N, CA, C and O atoms as CSV, one atom per row, in Angstrom:
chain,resi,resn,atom,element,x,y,z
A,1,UNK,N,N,0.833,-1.182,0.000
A,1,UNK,CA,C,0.000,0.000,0.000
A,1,UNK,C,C,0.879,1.248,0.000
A,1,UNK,O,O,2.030,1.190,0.434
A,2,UNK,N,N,0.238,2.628,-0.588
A,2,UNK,CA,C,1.279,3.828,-0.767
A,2,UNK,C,C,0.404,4.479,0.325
A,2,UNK,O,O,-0.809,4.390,0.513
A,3,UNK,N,N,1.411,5.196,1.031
A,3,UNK,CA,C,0.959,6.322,2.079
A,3,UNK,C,C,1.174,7.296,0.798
A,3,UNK,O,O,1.950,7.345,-0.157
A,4,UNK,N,N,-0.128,8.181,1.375
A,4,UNK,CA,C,-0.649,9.514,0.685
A,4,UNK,C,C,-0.531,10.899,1.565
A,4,UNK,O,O,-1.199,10.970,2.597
A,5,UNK,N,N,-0.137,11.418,1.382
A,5,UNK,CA,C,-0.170,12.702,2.106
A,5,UNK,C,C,-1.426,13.368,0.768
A,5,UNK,O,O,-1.306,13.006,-0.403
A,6,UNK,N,N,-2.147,13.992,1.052
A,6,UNK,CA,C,-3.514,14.650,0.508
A,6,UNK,C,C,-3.221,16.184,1.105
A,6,UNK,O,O,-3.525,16.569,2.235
A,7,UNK,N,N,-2.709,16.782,0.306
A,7,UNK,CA,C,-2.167,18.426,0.869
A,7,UNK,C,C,-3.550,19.131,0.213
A,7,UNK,O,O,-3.785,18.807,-0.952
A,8,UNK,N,N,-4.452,20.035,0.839
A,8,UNK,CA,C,-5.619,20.197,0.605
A,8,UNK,C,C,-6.954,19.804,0.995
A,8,UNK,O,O,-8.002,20.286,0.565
A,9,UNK,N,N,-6.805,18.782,1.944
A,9,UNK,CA,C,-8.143,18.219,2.083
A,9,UNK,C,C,-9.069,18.704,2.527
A,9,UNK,O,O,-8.714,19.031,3.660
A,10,UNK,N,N,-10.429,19.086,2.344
A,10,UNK,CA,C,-11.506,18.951,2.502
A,10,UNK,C,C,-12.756,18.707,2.801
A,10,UNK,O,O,-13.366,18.038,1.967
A,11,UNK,N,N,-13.441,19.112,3.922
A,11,UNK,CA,C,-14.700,18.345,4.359
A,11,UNK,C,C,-15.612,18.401,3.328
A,11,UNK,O,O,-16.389,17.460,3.495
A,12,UNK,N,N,-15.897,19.011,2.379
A,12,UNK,CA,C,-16.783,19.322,1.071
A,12,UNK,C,C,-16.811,18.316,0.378
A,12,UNK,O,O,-15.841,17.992,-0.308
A,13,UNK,N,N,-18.002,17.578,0.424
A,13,UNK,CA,C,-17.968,16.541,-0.436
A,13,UNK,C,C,-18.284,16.621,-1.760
A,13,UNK,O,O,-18.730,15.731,-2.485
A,14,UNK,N,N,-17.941,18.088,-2.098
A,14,UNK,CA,C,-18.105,18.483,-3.907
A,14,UNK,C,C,-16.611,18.698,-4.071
A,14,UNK,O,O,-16.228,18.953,-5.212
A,15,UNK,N,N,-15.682,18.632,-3.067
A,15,UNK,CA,C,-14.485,18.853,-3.662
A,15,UNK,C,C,-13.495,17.426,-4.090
A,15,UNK,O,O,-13.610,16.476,-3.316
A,16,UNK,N,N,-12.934,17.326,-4.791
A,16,UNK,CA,C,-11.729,16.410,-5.746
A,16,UNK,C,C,-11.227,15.675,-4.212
A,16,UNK,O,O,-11.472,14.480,-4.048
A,17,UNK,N,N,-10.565,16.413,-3.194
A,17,UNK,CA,C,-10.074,16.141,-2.381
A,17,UNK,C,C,-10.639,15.287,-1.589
A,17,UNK,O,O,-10.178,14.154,-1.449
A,18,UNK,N,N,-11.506,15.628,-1.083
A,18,UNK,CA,C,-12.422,15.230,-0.147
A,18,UNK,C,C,-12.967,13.504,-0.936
A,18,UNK,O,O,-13.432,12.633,-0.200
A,19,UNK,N,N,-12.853,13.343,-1.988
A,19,UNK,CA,C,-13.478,12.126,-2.951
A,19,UNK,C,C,-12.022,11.549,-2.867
A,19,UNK,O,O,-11.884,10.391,-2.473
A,20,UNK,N,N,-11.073,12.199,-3.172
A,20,UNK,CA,C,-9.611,11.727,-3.163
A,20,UNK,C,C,-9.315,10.918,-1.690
A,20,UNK,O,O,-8.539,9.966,-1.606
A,21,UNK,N,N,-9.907,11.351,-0.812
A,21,UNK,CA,C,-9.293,10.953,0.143
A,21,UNK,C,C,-9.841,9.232,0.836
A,21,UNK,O,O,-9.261,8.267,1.334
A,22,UNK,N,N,-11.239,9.592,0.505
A,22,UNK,CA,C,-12.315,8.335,0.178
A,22,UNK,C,C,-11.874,7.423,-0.415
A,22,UNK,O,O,-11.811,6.337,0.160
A,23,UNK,N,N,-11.350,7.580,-1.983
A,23,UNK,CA,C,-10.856,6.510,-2.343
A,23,UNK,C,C,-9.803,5.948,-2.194
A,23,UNK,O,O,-9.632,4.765,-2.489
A,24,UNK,N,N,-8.984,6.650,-1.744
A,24,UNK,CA,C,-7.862,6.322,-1.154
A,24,UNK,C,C,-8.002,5.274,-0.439
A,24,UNK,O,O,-7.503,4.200,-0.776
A,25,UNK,N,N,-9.072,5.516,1.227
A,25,UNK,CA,C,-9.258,4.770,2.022
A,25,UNK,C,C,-9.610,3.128,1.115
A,25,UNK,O,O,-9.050,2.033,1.089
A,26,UNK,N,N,-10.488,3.554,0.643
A,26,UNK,CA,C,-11.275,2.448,-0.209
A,26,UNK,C,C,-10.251,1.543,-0.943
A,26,UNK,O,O,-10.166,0.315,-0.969
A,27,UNK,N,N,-9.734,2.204,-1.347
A,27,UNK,CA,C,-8.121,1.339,-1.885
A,27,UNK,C,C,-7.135,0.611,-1.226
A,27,UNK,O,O,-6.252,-0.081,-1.732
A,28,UNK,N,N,-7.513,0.971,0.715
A,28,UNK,CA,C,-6.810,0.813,1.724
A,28,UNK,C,C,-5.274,1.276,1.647
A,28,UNK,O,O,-4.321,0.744,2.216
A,29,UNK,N,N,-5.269,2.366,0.826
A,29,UNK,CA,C,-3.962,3.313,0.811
A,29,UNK,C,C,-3.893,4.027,2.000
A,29,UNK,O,O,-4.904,4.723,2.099
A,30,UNK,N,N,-2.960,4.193,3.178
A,30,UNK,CA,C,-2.629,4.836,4.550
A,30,UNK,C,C,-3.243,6.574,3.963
A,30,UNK,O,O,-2.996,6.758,2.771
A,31,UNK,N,N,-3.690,7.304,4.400
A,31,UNK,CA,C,-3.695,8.147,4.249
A,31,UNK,C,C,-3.973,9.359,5.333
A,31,UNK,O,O,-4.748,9.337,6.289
A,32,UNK,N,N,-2.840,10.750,4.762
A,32,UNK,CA,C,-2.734,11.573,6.030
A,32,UNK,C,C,-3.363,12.703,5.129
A,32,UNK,O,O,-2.935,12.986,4.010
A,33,UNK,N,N,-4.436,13.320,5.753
A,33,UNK,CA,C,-5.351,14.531,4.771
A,33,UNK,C,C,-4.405,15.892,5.590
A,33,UNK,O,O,-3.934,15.995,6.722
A,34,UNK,N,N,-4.416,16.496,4.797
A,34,UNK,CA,C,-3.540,18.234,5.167
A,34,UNK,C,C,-4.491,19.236,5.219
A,34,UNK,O,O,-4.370,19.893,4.185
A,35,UNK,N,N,-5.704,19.845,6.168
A,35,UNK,CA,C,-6.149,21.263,4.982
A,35,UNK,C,C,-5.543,22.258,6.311
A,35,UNK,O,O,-4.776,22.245,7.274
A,36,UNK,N,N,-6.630,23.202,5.469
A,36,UNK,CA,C,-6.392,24.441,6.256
A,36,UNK,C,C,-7.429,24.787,6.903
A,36,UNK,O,O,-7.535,25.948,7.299
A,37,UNK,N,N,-8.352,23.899,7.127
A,37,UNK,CA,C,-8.965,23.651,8.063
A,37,UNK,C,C,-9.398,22.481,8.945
A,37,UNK,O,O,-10.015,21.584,8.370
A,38,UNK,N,N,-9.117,22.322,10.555
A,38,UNK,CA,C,-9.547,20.637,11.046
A,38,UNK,C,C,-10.632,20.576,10.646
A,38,UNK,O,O,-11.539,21.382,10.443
A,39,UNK,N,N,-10.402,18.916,10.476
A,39,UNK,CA,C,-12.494,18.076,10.210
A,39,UNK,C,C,-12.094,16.710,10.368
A,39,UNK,O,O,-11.270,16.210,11.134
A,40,UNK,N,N,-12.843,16.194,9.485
A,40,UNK,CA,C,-12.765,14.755,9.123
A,40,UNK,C,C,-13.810,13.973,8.024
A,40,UNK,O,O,-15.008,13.952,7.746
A,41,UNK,N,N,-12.578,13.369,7.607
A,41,UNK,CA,C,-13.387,13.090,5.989
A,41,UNK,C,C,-13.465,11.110,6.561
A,41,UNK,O,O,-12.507,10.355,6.730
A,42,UNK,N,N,-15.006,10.796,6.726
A,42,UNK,CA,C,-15.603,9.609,7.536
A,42,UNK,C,C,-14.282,9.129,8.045
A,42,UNK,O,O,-13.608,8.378,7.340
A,43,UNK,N,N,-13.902,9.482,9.128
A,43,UNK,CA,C,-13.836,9.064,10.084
A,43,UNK,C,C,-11.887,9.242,10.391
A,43,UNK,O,O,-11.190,8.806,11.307
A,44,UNK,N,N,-11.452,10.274,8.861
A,44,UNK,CA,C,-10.105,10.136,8.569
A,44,UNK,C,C,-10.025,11.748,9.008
A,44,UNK,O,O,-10.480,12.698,8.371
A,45,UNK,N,N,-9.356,11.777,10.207
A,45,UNK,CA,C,-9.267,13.256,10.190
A,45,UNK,C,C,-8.168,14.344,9.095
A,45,UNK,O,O,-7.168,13.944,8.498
A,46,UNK,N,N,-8.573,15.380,9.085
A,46,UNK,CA,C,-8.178,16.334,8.376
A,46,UNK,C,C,-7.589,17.251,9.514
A,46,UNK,O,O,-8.230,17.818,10.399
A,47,UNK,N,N,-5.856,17.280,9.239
A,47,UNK,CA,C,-5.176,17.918,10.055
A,47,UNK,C,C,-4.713,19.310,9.661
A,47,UNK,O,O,-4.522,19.504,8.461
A,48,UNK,N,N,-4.526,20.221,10.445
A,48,UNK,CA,C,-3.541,21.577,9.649
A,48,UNK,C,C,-2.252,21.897,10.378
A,48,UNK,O,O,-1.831,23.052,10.320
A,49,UNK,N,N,-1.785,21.250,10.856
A,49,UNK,CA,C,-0.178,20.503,11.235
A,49,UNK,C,C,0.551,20.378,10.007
A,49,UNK,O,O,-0.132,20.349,8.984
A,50,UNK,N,N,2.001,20.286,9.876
A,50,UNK,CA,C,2.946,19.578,9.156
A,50,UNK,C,C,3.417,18.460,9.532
A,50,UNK,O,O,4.643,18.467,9.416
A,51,UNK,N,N,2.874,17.153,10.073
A,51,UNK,CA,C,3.885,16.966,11.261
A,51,UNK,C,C,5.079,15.933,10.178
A,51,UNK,O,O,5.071,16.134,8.963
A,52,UNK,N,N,5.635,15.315,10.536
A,52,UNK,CA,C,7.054,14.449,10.001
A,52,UNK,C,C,6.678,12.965,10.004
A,52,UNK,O,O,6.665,12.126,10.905
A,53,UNK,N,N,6.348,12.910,8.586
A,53,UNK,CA,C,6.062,11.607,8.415
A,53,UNK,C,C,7.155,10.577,7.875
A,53,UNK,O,O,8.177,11.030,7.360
A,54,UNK,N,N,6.942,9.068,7.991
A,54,UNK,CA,C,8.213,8.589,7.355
A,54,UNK,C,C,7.659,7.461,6.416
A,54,UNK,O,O,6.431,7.528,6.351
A,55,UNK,N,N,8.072,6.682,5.843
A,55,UNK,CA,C,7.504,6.316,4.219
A,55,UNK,C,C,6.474,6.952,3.026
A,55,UNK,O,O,6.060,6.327,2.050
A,56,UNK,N,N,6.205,8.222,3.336
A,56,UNK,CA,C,5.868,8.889,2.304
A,56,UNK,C,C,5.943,8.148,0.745
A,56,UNK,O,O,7.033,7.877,0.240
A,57,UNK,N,N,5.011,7.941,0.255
A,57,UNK,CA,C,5.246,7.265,-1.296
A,57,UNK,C,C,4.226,8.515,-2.405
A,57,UNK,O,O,4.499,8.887,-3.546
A,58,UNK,N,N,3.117,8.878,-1.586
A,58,UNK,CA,C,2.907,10.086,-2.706
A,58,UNK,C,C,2.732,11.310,-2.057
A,58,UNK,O,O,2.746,11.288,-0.826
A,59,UNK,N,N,2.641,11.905,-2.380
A,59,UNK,CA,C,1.611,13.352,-2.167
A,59,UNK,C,C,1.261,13.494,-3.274
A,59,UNK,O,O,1.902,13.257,-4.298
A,60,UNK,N,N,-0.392,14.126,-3.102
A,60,UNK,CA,C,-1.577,14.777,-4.266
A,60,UNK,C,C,-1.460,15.982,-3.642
A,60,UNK,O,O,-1.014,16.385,-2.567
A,61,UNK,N,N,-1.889,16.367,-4.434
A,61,UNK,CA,C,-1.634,18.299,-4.755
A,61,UNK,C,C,-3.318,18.331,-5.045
A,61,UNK,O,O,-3.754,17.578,-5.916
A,62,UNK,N,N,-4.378,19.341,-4.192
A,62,UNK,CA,C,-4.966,19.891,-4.186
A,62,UNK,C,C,-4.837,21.583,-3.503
A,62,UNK,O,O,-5.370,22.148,-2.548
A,63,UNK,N,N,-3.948,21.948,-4.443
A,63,UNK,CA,C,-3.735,23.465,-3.610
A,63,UNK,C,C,-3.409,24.106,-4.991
A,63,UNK,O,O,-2.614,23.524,-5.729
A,64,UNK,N,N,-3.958,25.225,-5.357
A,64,UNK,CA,C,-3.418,25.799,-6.748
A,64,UNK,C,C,-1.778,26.886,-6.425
A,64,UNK,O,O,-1.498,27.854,-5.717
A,65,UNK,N,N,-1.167,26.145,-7.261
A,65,UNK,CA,C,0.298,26.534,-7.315
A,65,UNK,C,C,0.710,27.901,-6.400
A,65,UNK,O,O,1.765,27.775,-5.778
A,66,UNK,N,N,0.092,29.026,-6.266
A,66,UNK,CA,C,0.258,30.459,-5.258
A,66,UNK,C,C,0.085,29.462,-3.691
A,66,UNK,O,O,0.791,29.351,-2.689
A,67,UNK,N,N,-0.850,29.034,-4.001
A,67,UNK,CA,C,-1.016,28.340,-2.234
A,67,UNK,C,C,-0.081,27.376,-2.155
A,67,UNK,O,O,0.330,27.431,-0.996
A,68,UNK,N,N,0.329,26.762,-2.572
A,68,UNK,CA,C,1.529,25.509,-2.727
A,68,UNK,C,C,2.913,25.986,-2.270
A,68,UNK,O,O,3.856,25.275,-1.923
A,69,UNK,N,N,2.856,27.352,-2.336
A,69,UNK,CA,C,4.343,27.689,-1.880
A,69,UNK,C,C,4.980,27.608,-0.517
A,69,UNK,O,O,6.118,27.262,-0.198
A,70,UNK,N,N,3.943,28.022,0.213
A,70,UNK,CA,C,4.034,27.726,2.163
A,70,UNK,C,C,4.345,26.314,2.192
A,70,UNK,O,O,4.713,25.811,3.253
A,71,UNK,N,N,4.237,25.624,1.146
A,71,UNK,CA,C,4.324,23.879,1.925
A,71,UNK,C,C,5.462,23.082,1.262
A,71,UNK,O,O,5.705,21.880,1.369
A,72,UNK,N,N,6.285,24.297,0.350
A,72,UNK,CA,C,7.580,23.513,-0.446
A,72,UNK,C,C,8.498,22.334,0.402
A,72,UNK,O,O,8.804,21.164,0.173
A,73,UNK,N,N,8.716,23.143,1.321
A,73,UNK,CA,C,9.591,22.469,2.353
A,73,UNK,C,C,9.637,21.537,2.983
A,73,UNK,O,O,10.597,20.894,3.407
A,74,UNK,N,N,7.572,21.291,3.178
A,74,UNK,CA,C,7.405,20.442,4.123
A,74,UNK,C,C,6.934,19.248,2.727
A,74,UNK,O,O,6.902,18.025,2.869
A,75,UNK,N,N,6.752,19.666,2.000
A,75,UNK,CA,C,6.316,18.492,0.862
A,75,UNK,C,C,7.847,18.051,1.132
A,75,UNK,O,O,8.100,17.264,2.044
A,76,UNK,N,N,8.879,18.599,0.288
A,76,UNK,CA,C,10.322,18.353,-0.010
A,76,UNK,C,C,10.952,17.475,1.009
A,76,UNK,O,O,11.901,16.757,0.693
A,77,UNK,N,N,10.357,17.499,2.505
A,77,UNK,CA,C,11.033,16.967,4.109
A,77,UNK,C,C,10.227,15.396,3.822
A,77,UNK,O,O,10.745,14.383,4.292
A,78,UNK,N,N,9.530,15.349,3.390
A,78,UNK,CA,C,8.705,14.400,3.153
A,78,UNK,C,C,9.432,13.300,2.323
A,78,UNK,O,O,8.682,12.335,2.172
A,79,UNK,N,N,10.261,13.186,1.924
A,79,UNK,CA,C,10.721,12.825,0.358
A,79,UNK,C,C,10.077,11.757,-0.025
A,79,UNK,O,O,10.692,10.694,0.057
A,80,UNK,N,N,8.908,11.747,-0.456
A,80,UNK,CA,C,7.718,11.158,-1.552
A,80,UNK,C,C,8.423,10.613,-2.718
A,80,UNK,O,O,9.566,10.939,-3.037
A,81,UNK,N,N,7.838,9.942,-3.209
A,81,UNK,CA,C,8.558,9.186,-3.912
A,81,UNK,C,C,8.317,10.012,-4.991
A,81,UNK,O,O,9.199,10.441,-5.734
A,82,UNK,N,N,6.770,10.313,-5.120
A,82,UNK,CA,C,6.284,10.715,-6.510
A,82,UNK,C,C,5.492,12.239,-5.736
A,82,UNK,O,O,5.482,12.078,-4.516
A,83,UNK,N,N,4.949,13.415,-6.088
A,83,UNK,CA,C,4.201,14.258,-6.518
A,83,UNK,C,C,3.169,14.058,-7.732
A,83,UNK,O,O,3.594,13.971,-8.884
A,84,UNK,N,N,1.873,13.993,-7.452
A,84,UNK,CA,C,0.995,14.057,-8.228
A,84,UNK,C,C,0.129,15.552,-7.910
A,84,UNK,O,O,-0.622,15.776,-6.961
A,85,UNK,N,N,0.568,16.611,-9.214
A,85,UNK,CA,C,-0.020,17.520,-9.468
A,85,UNK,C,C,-1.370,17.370,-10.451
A,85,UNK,O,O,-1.389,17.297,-11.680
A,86,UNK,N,N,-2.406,17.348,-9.583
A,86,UNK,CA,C,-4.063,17.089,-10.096
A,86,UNK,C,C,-4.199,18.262,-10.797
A,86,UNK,O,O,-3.415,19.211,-10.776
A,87,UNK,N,N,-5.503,18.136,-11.590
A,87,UNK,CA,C,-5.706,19.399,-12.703
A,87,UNK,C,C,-5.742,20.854,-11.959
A,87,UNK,O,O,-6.097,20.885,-10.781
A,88,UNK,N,N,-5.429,21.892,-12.541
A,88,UNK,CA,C,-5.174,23.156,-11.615
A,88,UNK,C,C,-3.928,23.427,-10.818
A,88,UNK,O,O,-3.439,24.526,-10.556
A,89,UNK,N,N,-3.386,21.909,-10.388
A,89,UNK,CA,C,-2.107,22.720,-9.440
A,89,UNK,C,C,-1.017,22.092,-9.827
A,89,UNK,O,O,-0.352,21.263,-9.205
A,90,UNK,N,N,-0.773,22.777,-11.505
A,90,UNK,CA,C,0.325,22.401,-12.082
A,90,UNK,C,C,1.426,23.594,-11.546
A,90,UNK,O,O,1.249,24.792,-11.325
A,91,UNK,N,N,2.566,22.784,-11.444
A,91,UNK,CA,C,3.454,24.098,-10.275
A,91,UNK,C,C,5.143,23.342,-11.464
A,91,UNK,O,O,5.616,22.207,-11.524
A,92,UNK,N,N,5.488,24.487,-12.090
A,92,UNK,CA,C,6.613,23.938,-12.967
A,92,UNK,C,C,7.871,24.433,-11.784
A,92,UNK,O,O,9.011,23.985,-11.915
A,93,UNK,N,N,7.548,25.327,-10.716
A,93,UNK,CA,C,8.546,25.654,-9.783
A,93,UNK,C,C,8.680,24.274,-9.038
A,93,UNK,O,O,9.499,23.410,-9.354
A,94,UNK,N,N,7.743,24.172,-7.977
A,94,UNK,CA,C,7.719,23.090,-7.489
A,94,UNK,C,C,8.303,21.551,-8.063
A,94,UNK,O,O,8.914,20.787,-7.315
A,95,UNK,N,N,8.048,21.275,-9.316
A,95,UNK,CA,C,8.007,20.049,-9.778
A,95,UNK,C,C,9.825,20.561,-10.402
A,95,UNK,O,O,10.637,19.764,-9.930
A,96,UNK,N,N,10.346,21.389,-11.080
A,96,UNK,CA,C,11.868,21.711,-10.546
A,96,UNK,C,C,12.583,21.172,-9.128
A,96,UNK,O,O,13.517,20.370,-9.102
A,97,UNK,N,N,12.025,21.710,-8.093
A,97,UNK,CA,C,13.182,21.302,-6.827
A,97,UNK,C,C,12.543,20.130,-6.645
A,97,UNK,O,O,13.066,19.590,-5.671
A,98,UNK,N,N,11.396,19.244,-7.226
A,98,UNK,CA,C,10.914,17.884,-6.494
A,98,UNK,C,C,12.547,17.183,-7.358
A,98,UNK,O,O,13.506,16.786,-6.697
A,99,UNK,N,N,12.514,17.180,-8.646
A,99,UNK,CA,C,13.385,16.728,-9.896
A,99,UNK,C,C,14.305,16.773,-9.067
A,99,UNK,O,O,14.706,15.693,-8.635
A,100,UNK,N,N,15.063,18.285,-8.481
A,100,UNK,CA,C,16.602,17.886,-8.092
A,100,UNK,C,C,16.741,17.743,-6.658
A,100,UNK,O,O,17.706,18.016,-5.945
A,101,UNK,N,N,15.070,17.040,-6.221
A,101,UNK,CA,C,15.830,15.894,-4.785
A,101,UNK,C,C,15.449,14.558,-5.400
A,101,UNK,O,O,15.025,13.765,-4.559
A,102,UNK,N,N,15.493,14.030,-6.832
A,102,UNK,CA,C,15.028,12.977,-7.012
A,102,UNK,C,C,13.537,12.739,-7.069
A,102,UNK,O,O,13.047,11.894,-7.817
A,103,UNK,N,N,13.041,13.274,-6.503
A,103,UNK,CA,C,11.402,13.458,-6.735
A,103,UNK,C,C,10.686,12.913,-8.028
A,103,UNK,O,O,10.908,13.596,-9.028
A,104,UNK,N,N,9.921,11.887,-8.197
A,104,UNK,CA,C,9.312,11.895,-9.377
A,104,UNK,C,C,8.158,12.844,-9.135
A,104,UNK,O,O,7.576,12.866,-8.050
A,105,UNK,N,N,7.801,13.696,-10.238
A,105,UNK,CA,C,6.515,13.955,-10.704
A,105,UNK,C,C,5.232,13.484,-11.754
A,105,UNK,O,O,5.180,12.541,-12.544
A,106,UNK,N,N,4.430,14.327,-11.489
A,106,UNK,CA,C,3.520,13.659,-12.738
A,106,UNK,C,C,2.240,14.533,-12.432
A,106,UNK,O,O,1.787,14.652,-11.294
A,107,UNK,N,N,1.548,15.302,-13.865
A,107,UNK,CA,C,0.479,15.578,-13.695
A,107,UNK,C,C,-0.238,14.360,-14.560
A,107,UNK,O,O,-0.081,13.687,-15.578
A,108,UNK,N,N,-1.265,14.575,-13.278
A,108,UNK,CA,C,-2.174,13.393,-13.286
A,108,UNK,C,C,-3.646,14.103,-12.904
A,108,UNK,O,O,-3.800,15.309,-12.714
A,109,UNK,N,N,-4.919,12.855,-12.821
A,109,UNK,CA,C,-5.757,12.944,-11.730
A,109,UNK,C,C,-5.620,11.647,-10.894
A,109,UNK,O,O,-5.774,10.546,-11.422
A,110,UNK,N,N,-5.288,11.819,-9.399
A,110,UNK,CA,C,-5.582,10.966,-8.451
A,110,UNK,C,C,-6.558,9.787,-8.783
A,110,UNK,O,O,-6.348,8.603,-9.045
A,111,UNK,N,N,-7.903,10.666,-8.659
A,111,UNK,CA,C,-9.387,9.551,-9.101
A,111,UNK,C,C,-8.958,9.001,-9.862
A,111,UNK,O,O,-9.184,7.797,-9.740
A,112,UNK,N,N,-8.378,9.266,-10.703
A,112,UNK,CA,C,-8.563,8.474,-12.464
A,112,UNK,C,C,-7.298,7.110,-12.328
A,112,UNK,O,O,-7.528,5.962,-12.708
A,113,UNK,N,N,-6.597,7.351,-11.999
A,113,UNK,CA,C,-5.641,6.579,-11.238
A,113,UNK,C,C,-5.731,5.675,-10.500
A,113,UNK,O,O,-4.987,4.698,-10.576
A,114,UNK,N,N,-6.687,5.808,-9.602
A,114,UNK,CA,C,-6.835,4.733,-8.579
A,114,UNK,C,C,-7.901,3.696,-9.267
A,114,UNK,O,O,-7.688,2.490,-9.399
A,115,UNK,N,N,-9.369,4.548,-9.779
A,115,UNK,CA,C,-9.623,4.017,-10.605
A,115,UNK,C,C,-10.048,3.304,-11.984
A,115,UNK,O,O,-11.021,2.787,-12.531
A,116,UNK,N,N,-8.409,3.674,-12.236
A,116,UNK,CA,C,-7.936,2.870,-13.760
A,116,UNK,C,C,-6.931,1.717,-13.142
A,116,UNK,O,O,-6.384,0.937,-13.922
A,117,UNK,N,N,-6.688,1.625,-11.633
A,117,UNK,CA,C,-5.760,0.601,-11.717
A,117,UNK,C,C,-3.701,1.407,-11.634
A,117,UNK,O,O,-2.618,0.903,-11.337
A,118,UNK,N,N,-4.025,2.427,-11.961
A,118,UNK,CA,C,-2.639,2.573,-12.744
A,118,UNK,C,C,-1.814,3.040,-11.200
A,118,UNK,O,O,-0.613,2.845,-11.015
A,119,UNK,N,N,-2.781,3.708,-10.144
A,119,UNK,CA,C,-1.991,4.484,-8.576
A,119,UNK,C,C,-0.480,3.629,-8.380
A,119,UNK,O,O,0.269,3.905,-7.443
């Protein structure tokens, strides 16, 4: 299974994130939701902490690239295997310094991914 960091998450169940994070579970992928506001998406809370995680394998990007900048560091501390920039938070800065720590990237959609099989 890939631990997910979900930078963006969402109690809104009209948002990408908030469905992202669902299927995740549903996939039984570990998952740690990020927003900028506490909640909980059934039963997975939604933190607004950074805290220091260790096997990181993705982070999804629900934050459009201006908001993405406060969290370079803590994405980067993370070292994820991969970055998946979802539609809207294509960040060519970001996906630069992911490249020269080794970072894979990829714009993608999450959903479509998990289910097509391909996550």
């Amino acid at each position: 299974m890939k631990k997910t960091v979900v930078l963006g998450a969402s109690e809104n169940p009209d948002r990408y994130s908030y469905l992202a994070v669902n299927l995740l579970n549903r996939h039984e992928h570990p998952v740690v939701a990020i927003g900028r506001k506490a909640g909980a998406i059934n039963g997975i809370p939604i933190i607004t902490e950074h805290p220091a995680e260790q096997g990181v394998d993705t982070v999804t990007l629900y934050l459009n690239p201006t908001a993405q900048k406060e969290y370079y560091n803590y994405i980067l501390s993370l070292n994820p295997k991969r970055i998946i920039f979802n539609p809207g938070t294509e960040n060519d800065e970001l996906a630069a310094l992911a490249g020269s720590k080794g970072i894979n990237t990829m714009e993608a959609c999450t959903l479509v991914l998990l289910n097509t099989g391909q996550y």
